[in-house]
């Protein structure tokens, strides 16, 4: 039997067609975290998909009205009835349909899984047994699936960042620039941005609000930018600012962080913070990062 798709065909090891990553493994080993990491790498992810719906799901992806996708990840595990028996049949159909796939298997020691289930108080899929017995039984039932996996990752002692690095290596992608950066300027008089991870206060810089011709303008105006940025304090601040962030960002990425919001504040959020945030965003783009830029209070009159 073949799975009908209109997405093009290629061999399982080829580069064309739908690229499927099947994420599986023992319960509690980190499948949900792995799927979140795959989402950060641009994959369309579906978790807990019943094994008997895999064919329908892949056929839907090939329909003309479906959103085009060439990176798809499916979370499959023993919660789906007949998973162990049905998976080989599904894989055979994928091969017959020339749909390439890779299997990522997540594992962990019995001791670590016992601790994780005790801490989270989640029910084990085989909860009719004692927890220790359920974990050992699942390990036993998943032996054949583990044996056919393209990659086995033991998460027993891995941090989230290390798991991301292992998955990145498996997929052959680089996460050195996989960070969604946002720079937001704001006025302290209107409160801190609630989503900011890091905050900088630039109220130590001379305030254009007291210059009559600059007061009605914002920090996006060239004259205001020149006034703010030509100041030696601003130049030194920007130098240290950029140096620190370009050192910090790779560390955040290494620890698995995908989003970072940087807040730059002055009194009213109209002049100094806007000029600095705009310049800072430009410097980060020049360093190779994708940056979104927001000026929350620039239109509030300072």
PDB file of C-alpha atoms in Angstrom:
ATOM      1  CA  UNK A   1       0.000   0.000   0.000  1.00  0.00           C
ATOM      2  CA  UNK A   2       1.216   3.495  -0.834  1.00  0.00           C
ATOM      3  CA  UNK A   3       0.480   6.765   0.923  1.00  0.00           C
ATOM      4  CA  UNK A   4      -0.904   9.266  -1.558  1.00  0.00           C
ATOM      5  CA  UNK A   5       0.803  12.666  -1.494  1.00  0.00           C
ATOM      6  CA  UNK A   6       1.257  15.467  -3.997  1.00  0.00           C
ATOM      7  CA  UNK A   7       4.423  16.751  -2.382  1.00  0.00           C
ATOM      8  CA  UNK A   8       6.834  15.082  -4.778  1.00  0.00           C
ATOM      9  CA  UNK A   9       8.721  11.885  -4.238  1.00  0.00           C
ATOM     10  CA  UNK A  10      12.205  10.947  -3.251  1.00  0.00           C
ATOM     11  CA  UNK A  11      14.025   8.025  -1.802  1.00  0.00           C
ATOM     12  CA  UNK A  12      14.188   7.642   1.967  1.00  0.00           C
ATOM     13  CA  UNK A  13      17.668   9.093   1.890  1.00  0.00           C
ATOM     14  CA  UNK A  14      17.008  11.676  -0.794  1.00  0.00           C
ATOM     15  CA  UNK A  15      16.485  15.383  -0.461  1.00  0.00           C
ATOM     16  CA  UNK A  16      13.105  15.854  -2.130  1.00  0.00           C
ATOM     17  CA  UNK A  17       9.602  15.150  -0.894  1.00  0.00           C
ATOM     18  CA  UNK A  18       8.199  15.337   2.624  1.00  0.00           C
ATOM     19  CA  UNK A  19      10.862  15.080   5.313  1.00  0.00           C
ATOM     20  CA  UNK A  20       9.473  13.147   8.286  1.00  0.00           C
ATOM     21  CA  UNK A  21      11.050  12.896  11.726  1.00  0.00           C
ATOM     22  CA  UNK A  22       9.374  10.274  13.892  1.00  0.00           C
ATOM     23  CA  UNK A  23       9.996  11.094  17.541  1.00  0.00           C
ATOM     24  CA  UNK A  24       9.449   8.165  19.844  1.00  0.00           C
ATOM     25  CA  UNK A  25      10.918   6.471  22.890  1.00  0.00           C
ATOM     26  CA  UNK A  26      10.003   5.574  26.439  1.00  0.00           C
ATOM     27  CA  UNK A  27       7.543   7.693  28.405  1.00  0.00           C
ATOM     28  CA  UNK A  28       9.213  10.452  30.412  1.00  0.00           C
ATOM     29  CA  UNK A  29      12.381  10.526  28.312  1.00  0.00           C
ATOM     30  CA  UNK A  30      11.652  13.975  26.828  1.00  0.00           C
ATOM     31  CA  UNK A  31       9.579  13.508  23.685  1.00  0.00           C
ATOM     32  CA  UNK A  32       7.561  16.694  24.258  1.00  0.00           C
ATOM     33  CA  UNK A  33      10.739  18.732  24.786  1.00  0.00           C
ATOM     34  CA  UNK A  34      12.229  17.237  21.619  1.00  0.00           C
ATOM     35  CA  UNK A  35       9.170  18.261  19.610  1.00  0.00           C
ATOM     36  CA  UNK A  36       9.392  21.816  20.964  1.00  0.00           C
ATOM     37  CA  UNK A  37      13.024  21.918  19.849  1.00  0.00           C
ATOM     38  CA  UNK A  38      12.003  20.677  16.404  1.00  0.00           C
ATOM     39  CA  UNK A  39       9.404  23.463  16.251  1.00  0.00           C
ATOM     40  CA  UNK A  40      12.210  25.946  16.908  1.00  0.00           C
ATOM     41  CA  UNK A  41      14.025  24.423  13.919  1.00  0.00           C
ATOM     42  CA  UNK A  42      10.990  25.086  11.710  1.00  0.00           C
ATOM     43  CA  UNK A  43       9.305  21.693  11.845  1.00  0.00           C
ATOM     44  CA  UNK A  44       5.520  21.252  11.828  1.00  0.00           C
ATOM     45  CA  UNK A  45       4.956  19.023  14.853  1.00  0.00           C
ATOM     46  CA  UNK A  46       2.107  16.759  15.911  1.00  0.00           C
ATOM     47  CA  UNK A  47       2.270  14.962  19.245  1.00  0.00           C
ATOM     48  CA  UNK A  48       0.483  11.823  20.423  1.00  0.00           C
ATOM     49  CA  UNK A  49      -0.722  10.987  16.922  1.00  0.00           C
ATOM     50  CA  UNK A  50      -2.494   7.597  16.960  1.00  0.00           C
ATOM     51  CA  UNK A  51      -0.540   5.198  14.775  1.00  0.00           C
ATOM     52  CA  UNK A  52      -3.594   4.377  12.664  1.00  0.00           C
ATOM     53  CA  UNK A  53      -3.968   8.064  11.703  1.00  0.00           C
ATOM     54  CA  UNK A  54      -0.425   8.488  10.359  1.00  0.00           C
ATOM     55  CA  UNK A  55      -1.483   7.553   6.813  1.00  0.00           C
ATOM     56  CA  UNK A  56      -4.390  10.018   6.853  1.00  0.00           C
ATOM     57  CA  UNK A  57      -2.217  12.766   8.296  1.00  0.00           C
ATOM     58  CA  UNK A  58       0.468  12.409   5.630  1.00  0.00           C
ATOM     59  CA  UNK A  59      -2.093  12.237   2.838  1.00  0.00           C
ATOM     60  CA  UNK A  60      -3.657  15.484   4.122  1.00  0.00           C
ATOM     61  CA  UNK A  61      -0.261  17.184   3.900  1.00  0.00           C
ATOM     62  CA  UNK A  62      -0.159  16.331   0.205  1.00  0.00           C
ATOM     63  CA  UNK A  63      -3.509  17.884  -0.654  1.00  0.00           C
ATOM     64  CA  UNK A  64      -3.471  21.040  -2.788  1.00  0.00           C
ATOM     65  CA  UNK A  65      -5.121  23.202  -0.131  1.00  0.00           C
ATOM     66  CA  UNK A  66      -2.727  22.163   2.632  1.00  0.00           C
ATOM     67  CA  UNK A  67       0.031  24.472   3.802  1.00  0.00           C
ATOM     68  CA  UNK A  68       3.229  23.359   1.998  1.00  0.00           C
ATOM     69  CA  UNK A  69       5.558  21.643   4.410  1.00  0.00           C
ATOM     70  CA  UNK A  70       8.792  19.821   3.819  1.00  0.00           C
ATOM     71  CA  UNK A  71       9.702  19.414   7.488  1.00  0.00           C
ATOM     72  CA  UNK A  72       7.264  17.399   9.577  1.00  0.00           C
ATOM     73  CA  UNK A  73       7.720  15.755  12.978  1.00  0.00           C
ATOM     74  CA  UNK A  74       5.359  13.246  14.559  1.00  0.00           C
ATOM     75  CA  UNK A  75       5.367  12.194  18.189  1.00  0.00           C
ATOM     76  CA  UNK A  76       4.453   8.512  18.412  1.00  0.00           C
ATOM     77  CA  UNK A  77       4.637   6.286  21.461  1.00  0.00           C
ATOM     78  CA  UNK A  78       3.239   3.313  23.265  1.00  0.00           C
ATOM     79  CA  UNK A  79       0.085   5.195  24.278  1.00  0.00           C
ATOM     80  CA  UNK A  80      -1.195   4.437  20.783  1.00  0.00           C
ATOM     81  CA  UNK A  81      -2.687   0.964  20.779  1.00  0.00           C
ATOM     82  CA  UNK A  82      -0.814  -1.612  18.718  1.00  0.00           C
ATOM     83  CA  UNK A  83       2.037   0.898  18.305  1.00  0.00           C
ATOM     84  CA  UNK A  84       4.813  -1.699  18.430  1.00  0.00           C
ATOM     85  CA  UNK A  85       3.085  -3.950  15.873  1.00  0.00           C
ATOM     86  CA  UNK A  86       1.826  -1.192  13.563  1.00  0.00           C
ATOM     87  CA  UNK A  87       4.958   0.972  13.328  1.00  0.00           C
ATOM     88  CA  UNK A  88       6.864  -1.429  11.016  1.00  0.00           C
ATOM     89  CA  UNK A  89       3.844  -1.493   8.685  1.00  0.00           C
ATOM     90  CA  UNK A  90       3.694   2.306   8.588  1.00  0.00           C
ATOM     91  CA  UNK A  91       7.431   2.512   7.879  1.00  0.00           C
ATOM     92  CA  UNK A  92       7.073   0.038   5.036  1.00  0.00           C
ATOM     93  CA  UNK A  93       4.329   2.199   3.521  1.00  0.00           C
ATOM     94  CA  UNK A  94       6.545   5.272   3.820  1.00  0.00           C
ATOM     95  CA  UNK A  95       9.314   3.470   1.957  1.00  0.00           C
ATOM     96  CA  UNK A  96       6.878   2.225  -0.691  1.00  0.00           C
ATOM     97  CA  UNK A  97       5.630   5.796  -1.133  1.00  0.00           C
ATOM     98  CA  UNK A  98       9.222   7.084  -1.418  1.00  0.00           C
ATOM     99  CA  UNK A  99       8.697   9.329   1.595  1.00  0.00           C
ATOM    100  CA  UNK A 100      11.964   9.780   3.440  1.00  0.00           C
ATOM    101  CA  UNK A 101      11.922   9.569   7.216  1.00  0.00           C
ATOM    102  CA  UNK A 102      14.207   9.361  10.210  1.00  0.00           C
ATOM    103  CA  UNK A 103      13.475   7.931  13.642  1.00  0.00           C
ATOM    104  CA  UNK A 104      14.632   9.770  16.757  1.00  0.00           C
ATOM    105  CA  UNK A 105      14.391   7.587  19.861  1.00  0.00           C
ATOM    106  CA  UNK A 106      14.583   9.108  23.347  1.00  0.00           C
ATOM    107  CA  UNK A 107      15.623   6.914  26.236  1.00  0.00           C
ATOM    108  CA  UNK A 108      16.473   7.269  29.915  1.00  0.00           C
ATOM    109  CA  UNK A 109      17.432   5.013  32.790  1.00  0.00           C
ATOM    110  CA  UNK A 110      14.790   3.403  34.985  1.00  0.00           C
ATOM    111  CA  UNK A 111      16.052   5.357  38.003  1.00  0.00           C
ATOM    112  CA  UNK A 112      15.783   8.713  36.212  1.00  0.00           C
ATOM    113  CA  UNK A 113      12.323   7.904  34.859  1.00  0.00           C
ATOM    114  CA  UNK A 114      11.143   6.919  38.339  1.00  0.00           C
ATOM    115  CA  UNK A 115      12.316  10.284  39.657  1.00  0.00           C
ATOM    116  CA  UNK A 116      10.719  12.231  36.795  1.00  0.00           C
ATOM    117  CA  UNK A 117       7.344  10.541  37.188  1.00  0.00           C
ATOM    118  CA  UNK A 118       7.489  11.043  40.954  1.00  0.00           C
ATOM    119  CA  UNK A 119       8.277  14.743  40.534  1.00  0.00           C
ATOM    120  CA  UNK A 120       5.675  15.478  37.847  1.00  0.00           C
ATOM    121  CA  UNK A 121       3.047  13.036  39.157  1.00  0.00           C
ATOM    122  CA  UNK A 122       2.076  12.241  35.590  1.00  0.00           C
ATOM    123  CA  UNK A 123       0.441   8.899  34.979  1.00  0.00           C
ATOM    124  CA  UNK A 124       2.482   6.319  33.135  1.00  0.00           C
ATOM    125  CA  UNK A 125       0.738   4.911  30.019  1.00  0.00           C
ATOM    126  CA  UNK A 126       0.993   1.445  31.573  1.00  0.00           C
ATOM    127  CA  UNK A 127      -0.366   2.694  34.900  1.00  0.00           C
ATOM    128  CA  UNK A 128      -2.264  -0.513  35.672  1.00  0.00           C
ATOM    129  CA  UNK A 129       1.098  -1.774  36.963  1.00  0.00           C
ATOM    130  CA  UNK A 130       3.305  -0.449  39.729  1.00  0.00           C
ATOM    131  CA  UNK A 131       5.395   2.457  38.376  1.00  0.00           C
ATOM    132  CA  UNK A 132       8.705   0.595  38.496  1.00  0.00           C
ATOM    133  CA  UNK A 133       7.182  -2.408  36.722  1.00  0.00           C
ATOM    134  CA  UNK A 134       5.457  -0.173  34.147  1.00  0.00           C
ATOM    135  CA  UNK A 135       8.745   1.529  33.240  1.00  0.00           C
ATOM    136  CA  UNK A 136      10.615  -1.764  32.911  1.00  0.00           C
ATOM    137  CA  UNK A 137       7.777  -3.266  30.854  1.00  0.00           C
ATOM    138  CA  UNK A 138       7.777  -0.312  28.463  1.00  0.00           C
ATOM    139  CA  UNK A 139      11.546  -0.575  28.033  1.00  0.00           C
ATOM    140  CA  UNK A 140      11.086  -4.225  27.143  1.00  0.00           C
ATOM    141  CA  UNK A 141       8.232  -3.567  24.701  1.00  0.00           C
ATOM    142  CA  UNK A 142      10.152  -0.793  22.936  1.00  0.00           C
ATOM    143  CA  UNK A 143      13.337  -2.802  22.310  1.00  0.00           C
ATOM    144  CA  UNK A 144      12.523  -3.487  18.641  1.00  0.00           C
ATOM    145  CA  UNK A 145      11.606   0.144  18.004  1.00  0.00           C
ATOM    146  CA  UNK A 146      14.844   1.304  19.625  1.00  0.00           C
ATOM    147  CA  UNK A 147      16.813  -1.088  17.429  1.00  0.00           C
ATOM    148  CA  UNK A 148      15.565   0.478  14.170  1.00  0.00           C
ATOM    149  CA  UNK A 149      16.014   4.096  15.273  1.00  0.00           C
ATOM    150  CA  UNK A 150      18.373   6.315  13.278  1.00  0.00           C
ATOM    151  CA  UNK A 151      19.412   8.071  16.470  1.00  0.00           C
ATOM    152  CA  UNK A 152      19.070   7.132  20.141  1.00  0.00           C
ATOM    153  CA  UNK A 153      19.514   9.928  22.675  1.00  0.00           C
ATOM    154  CA  UNK A 154      19.806   9.027  26.348  1.00  0.00           C
ATOM    155  CA  UNK A 155      18.413  12.038  28.204  1.00  0.00           C
ATOM    156  CA  UNK A 156      19.206  10.743  31.705  1.00  0.00           C
ATOM    157  CA  UNK A 157      21.826  13.409  32.385  1.00  0.00           C
ATOM    158  CA  UNK A 158      21.174  15.931  29.601  1.00  0.00           C
ATOM    159  CA  UNK A 159      20.178  19.549  30.109  1.00  0.00           C
ATOM    160  CA  UNK A 160      17.651  21.080  27.724  1.00  0.00           C
ATOM    161  CA  UNK A 161      20.485  22.861  25.940  1.00  0.00           C
ATOM    162  CA  UNK A 162      22.428  19.632  25.531  1.00  0.00           C
ATOM    163  CA  UNK A 163      19.322  17.897  24.173  1.00  0.00           C
ATOM    164  CA  UNK A 164      18.899  20.690  21.636  1.00  0.00           C
ATOM    165  CA  UNK A 165      22.536  20.360  20.619  1.00  0.00           C
ATOM    166  CA  UNK A 166      22.157  16.587  20.172  1.00  0.00           C
ATOM    167  CA  UNK A 167      19.036  16.999  18.031  1.00  0.00           C
ATOM    168  CA  UNK A 168      20.717  19.761  16.032  1.00  0.00           C
ATOM    169  CA  UNK A 169      23.612  17.414  15.304  1.00  0.00           C
ATOM    170  CA  UNK A 170      21.222  14.602  14.320  1.00  0.00           C
ATOM    171  CA  UNK A 171      19.359  16.844  11.877  1.00  0.00           C
ATOM    172  CA  UNK A 172      22.539  18.364  10.488  1.00  0.00           C
ATOM    173  CA  UNK A 173      21.410  21.910  11.232  1.00  0.00           C
ATOM    174  CA  UNK A 174      23.173  24.721  13.014  1.00  0.00           C
ATOM    175  CA  UNK A 175      21.504  26.543  15.869  1.00  0.00           C
ATOM    176  CA  UNK A 176      24.134  29.264  16.140  1.00  0.00           C
ATOM    177  CA  UNK A 177      21.661  31.885  14.921  1.00  0.00           C
ATOM    178  CA  UNK A 178      18.450  30.155  16.026  1.00  0.00           C
ATOM    179  CA  UNK A 179      17.442  32.914  18.434  1.00  0.00           C
ATOM    180  CA  UNK A 180      14.358  35.085  18.033  1.00  0.00           C
ATOM    181  CA  UNK A 181      15.443  38.506  19.267  1.00  0.00           C
ATOM    182  CA  UNK A 182      13.157  41.418  20.049  1.00  0.00           C
ATOM    183  CA  UNK A 183      14.331  44.878  21.088  1.00  0.00           C
ATOM    184  CA  UNK A 184      11.694  47.092  22.697  1.00  0.00           C
ATOM    185  CA  UNK A 185      12.069  50.697  23.809  1.00  0.00           C
ATOM    186  CA  UNK A 186       9.823  51.971  26.603  1.00  0.00           C
ATOM    187  CA  UNK A 187       9.264  54.729  29.134  1.00  0.00           C
ATOM    188  CA  UNK A 188       9.717  53.939  32.820  1.00  0.00           C
ATOM    189  CA  UNK A 189       6.806  56.264  33.614  1.00  0.00           C
ATOM    190  CA  UNK A 190       4.522  53.803  31.778  1.00  0.00           C
ATOM    191  CA  UNK A 191       5.901  50.681  33.441  1.00  0.00           C
ATOM    192  CA  UNK A 192       8.267  47.895  32.440  1.00  0.00           C
ATOM    193  CA  UNK A 193       7.496  45.667  29.429  1.00  0.00           C
ATOM    194  CA  UNK A 194       6.202  42.477  31.028  1.00  0.00           C
ATOM    195  CA  UNK A 195       7.849  40.170  28.476  1.00  0.00           C
ATOM    196  CA  UNK A 196      11.373  41.629  28.723  1.00  0.00           C
ATOM    197  CA  UNK A 197      14.151  39.225  29.717  1.00  0.00           C
ATOM    198  CA  UNK A 198      16.807  41.922  30.139  1.00  0.00           C
ATOM    199  CA  UNK A 199      16.333  45.629  30.893  1.00  0.00           C
ATOM    200  CA  UNK A 200      18.707  48.563  30.317  1.00  0.00           C
ATOM    201  CA  UNK A 201      18.182  52.028  31.766  1.00  0.00           C
ATOM    202  CA  UNK A 202      19.512  54.837  29.530  1.00  0.00           C
ATOM    203  CA  UNK A 203      18.234  57.767  31.600  1.00  0.00           C
ATOM    204  CA  UNK A 204      21.880  58.691  32.310  1.00  0.00           C
ATOM    205  CA  UNK A 205      22.131  60.122  28.769  1.00  0.00           C
ATOM    206  CA  UNK A 206      21.324  63.786  27.970  1.00  0.00           C
ATOM    207  CA  UNK A 207      17.598  64.189  27.349  1.00  0.00           C
ATOM    208  CA  UNK A 208      16.513  65.618  23.944  1.00  0.00           C
ATOM    209  CA  UNK A 209      13.169  66.440  25.547  1.00  0.00           C
ATOM    210  CA  UNK A 210      14.740  69.655  26.843  1.00  0.00           C
ATOM    211  CA  UNK A 211      15.839  70.770  23.366  1.00  0.00           C
ATOM    212  CA  UNK A 212      12.955  72.728  21.858  1.00  0.00           C
ATOM    213  CA  UNK A 213      13.431  71.604  18.242  1.00  0.00           C
ATOM    214  CA  UNK A 214      13.919  67.953  19.255  1.00  0.00           C
ATOM    215  CA  UNK A 215      11.120  67.669  21.808  1.00  0.00           C
ATOM    216  CA  UNK A 216       8.305  66.936  19.309  1.00  0.00           C
ATOM    217  CA  UNK A 217      10.409  64.355  17.454  1.00  0.00           C
ATOM    218  CA  UNK A 218      11.063  60.707  18.323  1.00  0.00           C
ATOM    219  CA  UNK A 219      14.272  58.728  18.548  1.00  0.00           C
ATOM    220  CA  UNK A 220      13.677  57.485  15.006  1.00  0.00           C
ATOM    221  CA  UNK A 221      14.388  60.991  13.736  1.00  0.00           C
ATOM    222  CA  UNK A 222      17.927  61.484  12.420  1.00  0.00           C
ATOM    223  CA  UNK A 223      18.517  64.677  14.415  1.00  0.00           C
ATOM    224  CA  UNK A 224      17.500  63.020  17.674  1.00  0.00           C
ATOM    225  CA  UNK A 225      19.655  59.981  16.919  1.00  0.00           C
ATOM    226  CA  UNK A 226      22.670  62.166  16.214  1.00  0.00           C
ATOM    227  CA  UNK A 227      22.110  64.113  19.442  1.00  0.00           C
ATOM    228  CA  UNK A 228      21.856  60.938  21.534  1.00  0.00           C
ATOM    229  CA  UNK A 229      24.475  58.774  19.855  1.00  0.00           C
ATOM    230  CA  UNK A 230      27.239  61.371  19.455  1.00  0.00           C
ATOM    231  CA  UNK A 231      27.536  61.616  23.229  1.00  0.00           C
ATOM    232  CA  UNK A 232      30.712  59.822  24.460  1.00  0.00           C
ATOM    233  CA  UNK A 233      28.667  58.102  27.184  1.00  0.00           C
ATOM    234  CA  UNK A 234      26.318  56.710  24.549  1.00  0.00           C
ATOM    235  CA  UNK A 235      29.182  55.496  22.381  1.00  0.00           C
ATOM    236  CA  UNK A 236      30.824  53.652  25.278  1.00  0.00           C
ATOM    237  CA  UNK A 237      27.482  52.249  26.422  1.00  0.00           C
ATOM    238  CA  UNK A 238      26.704  50.897  22.948  1.00  0.00           C
ATOM    239  CA  UNK A 239      30.166  49.368  22.662  1.00  0.00           C
ATOM    240  CA  UNK A 240      29.809  47.521  25.979  1.00  0.00           C
ATOM    241  CA  UNK A 241      26.148  46.742  25.315  1.00  0.00           C
ATOM    242  CA  UNK A 242      26.798  44.997  22.001  1.00  0.00           C
ATOM    243  CA  UNK A 243      29.898  43.223  23.273  1.00  0.00           C
ATOM    244  CA  UNK A 244      28.030  41.795  26.250  1.00  0.00           C
ATOM    245  CA  UNK A 245      25.023  40.625  24.220  1.00  0.00           C
ATOM    246  CA  UNK A 246      27.083  39.012  21.477  1.00  0.00           C
ATOM    247  CA  UNK A 247      28.777  37.014  24.248  1.00  0.00           C
ATOM    248  CA  UNK A 248      25.544  36.204  26.079  1.00  0.00           C
ATOM    249  CA  UNK A 249      23.339  35.165  23.160  1.00  0.00           C
ATOM    250  CA  UNK A 250      25.335  32.035  22.217  1.00  0.00           C
ATOM    251  CA  UNK A 251      25.173  30.980  25.876  1.00  0.00           C
ATOM    252  CA  UNK A 252      21.391  31.400  25.915  1.00  0.00           C
ATOM    253  CA  UNK A 253      21.172  29.361  22.707  1.00  0.00           C
ATOM    254  CA  UNK A 254      23.355  26.656  24.221  1.00  0.00           C
ATOM    255  CA  UNK A 255      20.946  26.373  27.144  1.00  0.00           C
ATOM    256  CA  UNK A 256      18.006  25.943  24.778  1.00  0.00           C
ATOM    257  CA  UNK A 257      16.531  29.450  24.921  1.00  0.00           C
ATOM    258  CA  UNK A 258      14.853  30.408  21.634  1.00  0.00           C
ATOM    259  CA  UNK A 259      13.361  33.816  22.448  1.00  0.00           C
ATOM    260  CA  UNK A 260      15.029  36.829  24.017  1.00  0.00           C
ATOM    261  CA  UNK A 261      13.375  40.213  24.546  1.00  0.00           C
ATOM    262  CA  UNK A 262      15.629  43.159  25.356  1.00  0.00           C
ATOM    263  CA  UNK A 263      14.138  46.260  26.938  1.00  0.00           C
ATOM    264  CA  UNK A 264      15.722  49.719  26.683  1.00  0.00           C
ATOM    265  CA  UNK A 265      14.091  52.377  28.831  1.00  0.00           C
ATOM    266  CA  UNK A 266      14.245  56.110  29.410  1.00  0.00           C
ATOM    267  CA  UNK A 267      11.842  58.438  31.220  1.00  0.00           C
ATOM    268  CA  UNK A 268       9.081  58.771  28.626  1.00  0.00           C
ATOM    269  CA  UNK A 269      10.149  56.218  26.031  1.00  0.00           C
ATOM    270  CA  UNK A 270      10.186  58.734  23.181  1.00  0.00           C
ATOM    271  CA  UNK A 271      13.760  59.897  22.593  1.00  0.00           C
ATOM    272  CA  UNK A 272      16.777  58.235  24.225  1.00  0.00           C
ATOM    273  CA  UNK A 273      15.481  54.677  24.527  1.00  0.00           C
ATOM    274  CA  UNK A 274      14.136  54.731  20.966  1.00  0.00           C
ATOM    275  CA  UNK A 275      17.421  55.961  19.486  1.00  0.00           C
ATOM    276  CA  UNK A 276      19.491  53.446  21.465  1.00  0.00           C
ATOM    277  CA  UNK A 277      17.126  50.525  20.772  1.00  0.00           C
ATOM    278  CA  UNK A 278      17.083  51.326  17.049  1.00  0.00           C
ATOM    279  CA  UNK A 279      20.879  51.473  16.882  1.00  0.00           C
ATOM    280  CA  UNK A 280      21.226  48.338  18.967  1.00  0.00           C
ATOM    281  CA  UNK A 281      18.837  46.386  16.710  1.00  0.00           C
ATOM    282  CA  UNK A 282      20.870  47.477  13.686  1.00  0.00           C
ATOM    283  CA  UNK A 283      24.104  46.284  15.325  1.00  0.00           C
ATOM    284  CA  UNK A 284      22.597  42.868  16.102  1.00  0.00           C
ATOM    285  CA  UNK A 285      21.307  42.501  12.542  1.00  0.00           C
ATOM    286  CA  UNK A 286      24.796  43.325  11.318  1.00  0.00           C
ATOM    287  CA  UNK A 287      26.081  40.515  13.576  1.00  0.00           C
ATOM    288  CA  UNK A 288      23.799  38.099  11.737  1.00  0.00           C
ATOM    289  CA  UNK A 289      20.783  37.879  14.023  1.00  0.00           C
ATOM    290  CA  UNK A 290      17.150  38.269  13.062  1.00  0.00           C
ATOM    291  CA  UNK A 291      15.756  41.105  15.177  1.00  0.00           C
ATOM    292  CA  UNK A 292      12.268  42.525  15.647  1.00  0.00           C
ATOM    293  CA  UNK A 293      12.131  46.125  16.794  1.00  0.00           C
ATOM    294  CA  UNK A 294       9.319  47.751  18.802  1.00  0.00           C
ATOM    295  CA  UNK A 295       8.924  51.236  20.259  1.00  0.00           C
ATOM    296  CA  UNK A 296       6.132  50.864  22.775  1.00  0.00           C
ATOM    297  CA  UNK A 297       5.793  54.422  24.028  1.00  0.00           C
ATOM    298  CA  UNK A 298       7.267  56.508  21.200  1.00  0.00           C
ATOM    299  CA  UNK A 299       3.877  58.022  20.309  1.00  0.00           C
ATOM    300  CA  UNK A 300       2.804  58.895  23.854  1.00  0.00           C
ATOM    301  CA  UNK A 301       4.395  62.326  23.920  1.00  0.00           C
ATOM    302  CA  UNK A 302       7.304  61.578  26.265  1.00  0.00           C
TER     303      UNK A 302
END
